[in-house]
Coordinates of C-alpha atoms in Angstrom, one line a residue:
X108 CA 150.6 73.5 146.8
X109 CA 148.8 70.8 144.5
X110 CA 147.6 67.7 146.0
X111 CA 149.2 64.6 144.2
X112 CA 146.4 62.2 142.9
X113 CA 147.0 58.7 142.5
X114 CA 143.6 57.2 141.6
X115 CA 141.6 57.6 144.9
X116 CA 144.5 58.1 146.6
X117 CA 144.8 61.8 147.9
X118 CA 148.3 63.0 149.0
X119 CA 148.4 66.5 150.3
X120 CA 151.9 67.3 150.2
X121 CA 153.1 65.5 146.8
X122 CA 156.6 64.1 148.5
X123 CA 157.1 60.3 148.4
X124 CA 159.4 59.1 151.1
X125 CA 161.8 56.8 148.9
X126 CA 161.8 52.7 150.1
X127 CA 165.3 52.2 151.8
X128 CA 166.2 48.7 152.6
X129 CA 167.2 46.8 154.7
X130 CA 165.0 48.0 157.4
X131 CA 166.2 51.8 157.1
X132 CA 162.1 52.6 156.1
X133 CA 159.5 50.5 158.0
X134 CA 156.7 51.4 159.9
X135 CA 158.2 54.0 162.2
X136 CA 159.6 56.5 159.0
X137 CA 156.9 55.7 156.6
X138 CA 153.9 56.5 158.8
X139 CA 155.8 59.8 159.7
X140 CA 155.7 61.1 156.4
X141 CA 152.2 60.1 155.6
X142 CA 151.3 61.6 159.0
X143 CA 153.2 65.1 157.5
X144 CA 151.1 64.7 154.7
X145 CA 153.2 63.0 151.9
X146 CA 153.1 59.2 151.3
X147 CA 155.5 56.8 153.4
X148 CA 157.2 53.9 152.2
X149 CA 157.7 50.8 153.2
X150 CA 160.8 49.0 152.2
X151 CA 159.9 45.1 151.5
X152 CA 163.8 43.6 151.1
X153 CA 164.5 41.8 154.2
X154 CA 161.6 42.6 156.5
X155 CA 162.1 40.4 159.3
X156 CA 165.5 40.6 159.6
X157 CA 165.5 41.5 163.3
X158 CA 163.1 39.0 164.0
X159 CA 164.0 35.7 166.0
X160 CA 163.7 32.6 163.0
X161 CA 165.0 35.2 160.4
X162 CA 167.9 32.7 160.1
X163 CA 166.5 29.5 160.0
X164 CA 163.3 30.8 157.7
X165 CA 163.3 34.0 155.9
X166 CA 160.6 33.7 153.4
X167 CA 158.2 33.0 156.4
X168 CA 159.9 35.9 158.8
X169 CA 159.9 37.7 156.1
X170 CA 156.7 38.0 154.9
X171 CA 155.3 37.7 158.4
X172 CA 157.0 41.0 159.6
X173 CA 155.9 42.4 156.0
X174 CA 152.5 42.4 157.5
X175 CA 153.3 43.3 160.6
X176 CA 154.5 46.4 159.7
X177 CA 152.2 47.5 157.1
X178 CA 149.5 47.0 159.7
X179 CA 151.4 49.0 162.1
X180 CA 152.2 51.7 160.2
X181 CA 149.0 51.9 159.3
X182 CA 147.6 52.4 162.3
X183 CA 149.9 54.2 163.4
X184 CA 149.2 57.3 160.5
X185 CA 145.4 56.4 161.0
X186 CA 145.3 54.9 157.6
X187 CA 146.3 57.2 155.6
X188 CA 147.6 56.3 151.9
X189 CA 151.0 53.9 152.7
X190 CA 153.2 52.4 149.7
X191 CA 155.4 49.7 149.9
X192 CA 158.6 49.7 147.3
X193 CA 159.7 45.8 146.3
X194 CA 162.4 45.0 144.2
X195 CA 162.0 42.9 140.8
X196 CA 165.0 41.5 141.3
X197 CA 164.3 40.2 144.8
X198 CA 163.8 36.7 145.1
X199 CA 159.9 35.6 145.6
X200 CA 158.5 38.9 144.4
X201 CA 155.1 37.5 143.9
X202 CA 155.0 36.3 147.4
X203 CA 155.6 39.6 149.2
X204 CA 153.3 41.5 146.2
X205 CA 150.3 39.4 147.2
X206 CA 151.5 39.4 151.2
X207 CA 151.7 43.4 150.6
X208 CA 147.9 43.5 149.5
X209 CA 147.0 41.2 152.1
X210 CA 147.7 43.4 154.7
X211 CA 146.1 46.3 153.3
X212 CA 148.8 48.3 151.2
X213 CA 147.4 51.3 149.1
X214 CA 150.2 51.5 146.4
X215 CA 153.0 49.2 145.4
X216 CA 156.1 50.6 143.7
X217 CA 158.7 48.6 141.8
X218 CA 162.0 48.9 140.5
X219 CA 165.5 47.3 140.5
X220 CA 164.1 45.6 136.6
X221 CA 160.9 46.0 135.2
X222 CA 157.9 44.6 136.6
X223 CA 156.4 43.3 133.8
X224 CA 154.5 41.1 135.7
X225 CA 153.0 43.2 138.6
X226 CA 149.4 43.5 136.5
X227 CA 149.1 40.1 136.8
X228 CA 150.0 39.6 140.4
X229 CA 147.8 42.3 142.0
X230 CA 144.7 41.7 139.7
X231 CA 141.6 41.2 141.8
X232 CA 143.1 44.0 144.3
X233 CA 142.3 47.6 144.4
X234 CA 146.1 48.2 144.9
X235 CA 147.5 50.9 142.9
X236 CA 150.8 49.9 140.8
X237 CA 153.7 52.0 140.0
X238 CA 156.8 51.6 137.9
X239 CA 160.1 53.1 138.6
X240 CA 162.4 53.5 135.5
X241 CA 165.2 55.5 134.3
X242 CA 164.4 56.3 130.7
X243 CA 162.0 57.0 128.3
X244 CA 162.6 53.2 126.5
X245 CA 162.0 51.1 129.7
X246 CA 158.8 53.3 130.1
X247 CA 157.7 52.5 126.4
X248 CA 158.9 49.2 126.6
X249 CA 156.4 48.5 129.8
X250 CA 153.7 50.3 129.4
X251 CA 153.1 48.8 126.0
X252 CA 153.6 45.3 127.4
X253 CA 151.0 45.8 130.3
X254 CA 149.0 47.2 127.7
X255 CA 148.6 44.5 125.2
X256 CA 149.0 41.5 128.2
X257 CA 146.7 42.6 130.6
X258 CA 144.9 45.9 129.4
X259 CA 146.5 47.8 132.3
X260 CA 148.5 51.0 132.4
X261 CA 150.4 52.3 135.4
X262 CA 148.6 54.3 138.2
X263 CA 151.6 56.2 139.1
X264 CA 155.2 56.5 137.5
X265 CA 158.3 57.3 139.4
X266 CA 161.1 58.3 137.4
X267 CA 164.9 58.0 138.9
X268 CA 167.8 59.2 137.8
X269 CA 171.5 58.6 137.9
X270 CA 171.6 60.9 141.6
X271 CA 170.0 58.8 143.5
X272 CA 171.3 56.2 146.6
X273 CA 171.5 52.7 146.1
X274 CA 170.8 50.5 143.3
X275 CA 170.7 52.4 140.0
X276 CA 168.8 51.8 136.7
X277 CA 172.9 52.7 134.7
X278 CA 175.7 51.3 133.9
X279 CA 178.7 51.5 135.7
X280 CA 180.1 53.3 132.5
X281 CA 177.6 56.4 132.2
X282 CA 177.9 56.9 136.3
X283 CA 181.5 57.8 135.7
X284 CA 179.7 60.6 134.2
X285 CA 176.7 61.1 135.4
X286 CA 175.9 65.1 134.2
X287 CA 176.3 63.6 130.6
X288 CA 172.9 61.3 131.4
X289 CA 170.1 63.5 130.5
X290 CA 167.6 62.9 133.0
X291 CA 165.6 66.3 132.4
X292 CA 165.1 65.2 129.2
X293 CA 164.4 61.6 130.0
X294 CA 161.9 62.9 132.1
X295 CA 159.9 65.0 130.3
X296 CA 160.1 62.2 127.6
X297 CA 158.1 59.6 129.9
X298 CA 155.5 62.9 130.9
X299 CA 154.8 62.6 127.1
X300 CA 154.3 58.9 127.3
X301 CA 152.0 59.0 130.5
X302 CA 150.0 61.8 128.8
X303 CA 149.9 59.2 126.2
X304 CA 148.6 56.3 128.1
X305 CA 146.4 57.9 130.4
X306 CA 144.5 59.4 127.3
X307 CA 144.0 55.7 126.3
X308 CA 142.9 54.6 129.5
X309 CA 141.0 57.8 130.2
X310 CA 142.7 58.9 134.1
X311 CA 145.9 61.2 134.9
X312 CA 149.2 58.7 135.4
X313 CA 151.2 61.2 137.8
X314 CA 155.0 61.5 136.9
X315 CA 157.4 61.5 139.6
X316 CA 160.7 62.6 139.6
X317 CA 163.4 61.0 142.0
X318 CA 167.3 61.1 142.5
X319 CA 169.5 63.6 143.8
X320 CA 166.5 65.6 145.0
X321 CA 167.5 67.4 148.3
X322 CA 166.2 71.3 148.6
X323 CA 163.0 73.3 148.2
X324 CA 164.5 74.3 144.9
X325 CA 164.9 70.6 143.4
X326 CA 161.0 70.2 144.3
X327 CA 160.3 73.5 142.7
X328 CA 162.1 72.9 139.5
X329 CA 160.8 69.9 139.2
X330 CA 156.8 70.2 139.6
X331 CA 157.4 73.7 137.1
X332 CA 158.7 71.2 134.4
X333 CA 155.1 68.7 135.2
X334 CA 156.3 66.2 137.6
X335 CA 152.8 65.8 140.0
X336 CA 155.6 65.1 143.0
X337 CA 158.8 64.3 143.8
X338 CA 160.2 61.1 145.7
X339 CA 162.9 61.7 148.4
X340 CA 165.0 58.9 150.0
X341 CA 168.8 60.5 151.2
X342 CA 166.8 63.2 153.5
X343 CA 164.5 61.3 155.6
X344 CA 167.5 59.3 156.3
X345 CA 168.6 61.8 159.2
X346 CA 165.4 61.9 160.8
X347 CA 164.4 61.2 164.1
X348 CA 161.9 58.8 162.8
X349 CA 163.7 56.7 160.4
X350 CA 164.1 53.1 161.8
X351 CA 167.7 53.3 161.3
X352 CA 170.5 53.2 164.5
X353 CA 171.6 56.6 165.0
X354 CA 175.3 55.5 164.2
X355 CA 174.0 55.1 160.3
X356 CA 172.7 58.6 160.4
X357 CA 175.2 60.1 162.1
X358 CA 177.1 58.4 158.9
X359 CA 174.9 60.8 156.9
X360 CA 175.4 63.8 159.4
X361 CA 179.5 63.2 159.2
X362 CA 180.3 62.5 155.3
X363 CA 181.8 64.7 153.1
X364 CA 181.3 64.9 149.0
X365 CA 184.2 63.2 148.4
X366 CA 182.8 60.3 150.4
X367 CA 180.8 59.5 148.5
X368 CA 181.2 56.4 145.5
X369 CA 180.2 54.3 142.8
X370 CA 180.2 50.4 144.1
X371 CA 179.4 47.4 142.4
X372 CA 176.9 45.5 144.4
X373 CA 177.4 41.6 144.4
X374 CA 173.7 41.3 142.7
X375 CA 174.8 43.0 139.2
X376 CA 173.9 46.3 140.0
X377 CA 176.0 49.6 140.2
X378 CA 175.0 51.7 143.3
X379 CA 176.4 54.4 145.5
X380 CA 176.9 54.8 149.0
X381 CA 179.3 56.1 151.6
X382 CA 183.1 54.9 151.5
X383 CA 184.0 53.4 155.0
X384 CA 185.9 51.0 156.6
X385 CA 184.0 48.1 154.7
X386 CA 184.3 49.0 151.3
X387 CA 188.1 49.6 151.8
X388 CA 188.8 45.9 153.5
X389 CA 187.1 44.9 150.2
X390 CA 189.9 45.7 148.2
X391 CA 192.1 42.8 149.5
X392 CA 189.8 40.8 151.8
X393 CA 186.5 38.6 151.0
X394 CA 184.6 39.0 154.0
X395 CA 183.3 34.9 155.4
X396 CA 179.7 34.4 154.4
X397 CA 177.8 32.8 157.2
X398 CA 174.4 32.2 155.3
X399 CA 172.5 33.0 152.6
X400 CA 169.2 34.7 153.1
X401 CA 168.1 33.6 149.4
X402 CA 167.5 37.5 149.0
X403 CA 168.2 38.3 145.6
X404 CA 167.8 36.6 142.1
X405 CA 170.9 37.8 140.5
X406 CA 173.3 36.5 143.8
X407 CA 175.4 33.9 143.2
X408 CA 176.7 32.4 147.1
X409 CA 179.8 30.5 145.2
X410 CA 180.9 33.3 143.6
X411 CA 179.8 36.7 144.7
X412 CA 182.2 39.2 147.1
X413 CA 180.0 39.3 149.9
X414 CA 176.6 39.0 151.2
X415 CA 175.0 42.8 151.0
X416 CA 171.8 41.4 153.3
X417 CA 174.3 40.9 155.6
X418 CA 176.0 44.2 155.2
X419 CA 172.5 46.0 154.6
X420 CA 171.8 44.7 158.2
X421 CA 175.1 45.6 159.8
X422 CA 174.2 49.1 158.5
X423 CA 170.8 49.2 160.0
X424 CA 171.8 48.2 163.3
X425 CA 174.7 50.6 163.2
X426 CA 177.2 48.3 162.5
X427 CA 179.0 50.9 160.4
X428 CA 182.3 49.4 160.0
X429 CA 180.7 46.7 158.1
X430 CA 178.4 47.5 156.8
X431 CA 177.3 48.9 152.9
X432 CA 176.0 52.6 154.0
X433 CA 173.8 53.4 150.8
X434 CA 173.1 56.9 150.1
X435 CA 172.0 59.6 147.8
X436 CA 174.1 61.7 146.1
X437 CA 173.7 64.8 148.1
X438 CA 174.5 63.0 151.5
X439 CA 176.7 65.2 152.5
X440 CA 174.5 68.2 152.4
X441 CA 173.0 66.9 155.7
X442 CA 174.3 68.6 158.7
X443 CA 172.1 67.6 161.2
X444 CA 169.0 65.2 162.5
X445 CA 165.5 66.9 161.7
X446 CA 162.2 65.4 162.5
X447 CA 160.3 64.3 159.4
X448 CA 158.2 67.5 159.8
X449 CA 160.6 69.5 159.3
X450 CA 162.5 68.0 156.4
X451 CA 159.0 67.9 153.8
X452 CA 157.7 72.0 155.1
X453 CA 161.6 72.5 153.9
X454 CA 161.1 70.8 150.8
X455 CA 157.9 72.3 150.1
X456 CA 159.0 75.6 151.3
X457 CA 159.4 76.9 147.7
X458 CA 155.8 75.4 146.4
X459 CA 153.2 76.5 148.8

């Protein structure tokens, strides 16, 4: 099994535990997987939602617990490598970049819009940066604007496709069909353009493929076609170590294909997640919005159908009837809780 090399970075087992907000990945899952040898990831969206002023300040609690579990979880693995995944879209993204390196993150990860600005933000830092995108274009389109704005490439990129849980780089149109969206061939499209860059800027840029990925054979096919690793949300879901109540991965445990949907989330994004009692009530019934946590850049409080912090939170205190249960495409090919251990020596079962 090849070692995934991120700069100075040195993953044994090349599986990146996908970030899974709010609160479903903090310092308990992610320093489980780095501790099984692959690199854990820290969600950023909403850290402190458990904590005691969450409600009266969340930037504050926010970036407060942001630290606090960083640092934890990085004790707790012995500091090994530790990412942190934080939305573009996410309202005071500098803030939690720059509170991220603060407390000693190794890698940051960004999606949910481009980060065209993350260079600029973690320059100074030895913090490694890595884009996610969904095709080939929004790889050109970034890599050549860190190029000629800041003389920076990426250090890692992730590339996910239309399988994966939560918000999705598509439109609701091509989801409707999503074995039409050529994602093998959007992939090996951006290992072209990170050959390309990393020629330029003389070091390897690994390729990672995410969404949908679930079996030793998904890995497999994957690393044969050149990806250096795979990233893996939906499975490390139904782990003993994810910080998730054990009602929202029993929801996991229980679902059944046909569960599974296409919603449109209140911050202009498509996603997919489990169909419960919450999504149905949303068919005739606006649910009351208490507060707004100032979350998101794209929410509108006047306008929008509800508030998905608040059901993002519902879901990870097990809240399940509503709350927005995000998941992967292959959620219902969980039948039971593993220990993180177990679910990466399955993955890599078919690469060793």
């Amino acid at each position: 099994m090849k070692e995934l090399k991120i700069g100075d970075l040195l993953i044994k087992v090349p599986v990146i535990q996908g970030g899974m907000g709010i609160g479903i990945s903090r310092s308990s899952l992610a320093s489980a997987v780095s501790n099984a040898g692959g690199l854990g990831v820290i969600s950023g969206i909403n850290m402190g939602y458990d904590e005691e002023e969450f409600s009266k300040n969340p930037l504050a609690t926010n970036l407060k617990a942001l630290k606090k579990h960083i640092q934890k979880a990085k004790e707790l693995c012995n500091n090994k490598p530790l990412a942190i995944n934080l939305m573009v879209a996410m309202n005071f993204y500098e803030e939690h970049v720059k509170a991220a390196i603060d407390a000693g993150i190794d890698l940051i990860i960004s999606g949910a819009g481009l980060p065209v600005k993350l260079p600029k933000f973690t320059e100074g830092s030895n913090v490694k940066i890595a884009p996610i995108v969904s095709s080939t274009k929004a790889c050109k389109l970034l890599l050549k604007m860190w190029d000629k704005k800041y003389s920076k490439t990426a250090d890692m990129i992730v590339v996910e496709g239309p399988k994966a849980g939560g918000h999705l780089g598509f439109h609701e149109d091509e989801l409707k069909d999503i074995d039409a969206i050529d994602y093998d061939g959007e992939f090996l499209g951006i290992l072209k353009i990170a050959e390309e860059y990393g020629q330029k800027y003389n070091k390897d840029i690994p390729v990672i493929a995410a969404g949908g990925i679930s079996t030793s054979s998904d890995v497999k096919k994957y690393i044969d076609m050149g990806a250096s690793g795979v990233q893996v949300g939906t499975r490390f879901v139904a782990t003993e170590e994810c910080d998730a109540d054990i009602n929202f991965k029993n929801a996991y445990v229980n679902c059944k294909k046909e569960d599974i949907e296409i919603v449109k989330s209140p911050v202009g994004l498509p996603g997919r997640a489990i169909h419960n009692k919450f999504l149905e009530d949303l068919k005739t019934n606006k649910p009351k919005i208490d507060r707004c946590y100032n979350c998101m850049a794209a929410c509108k409080p006047s306008i929008t159908p509800y508030c998905i912090s608040q059901a993002l939170i519902n879901a990870v205190n097990g809240d399940i009837d509503n709350a927005l249960i995000f998941c992967g495409s292959d959620a219902y090919k969980i039948d039971k809780i593993q220990t993180v251990k177990e679910v990466v020596d399955e993955l890599t079962s078919e690469i060793l």
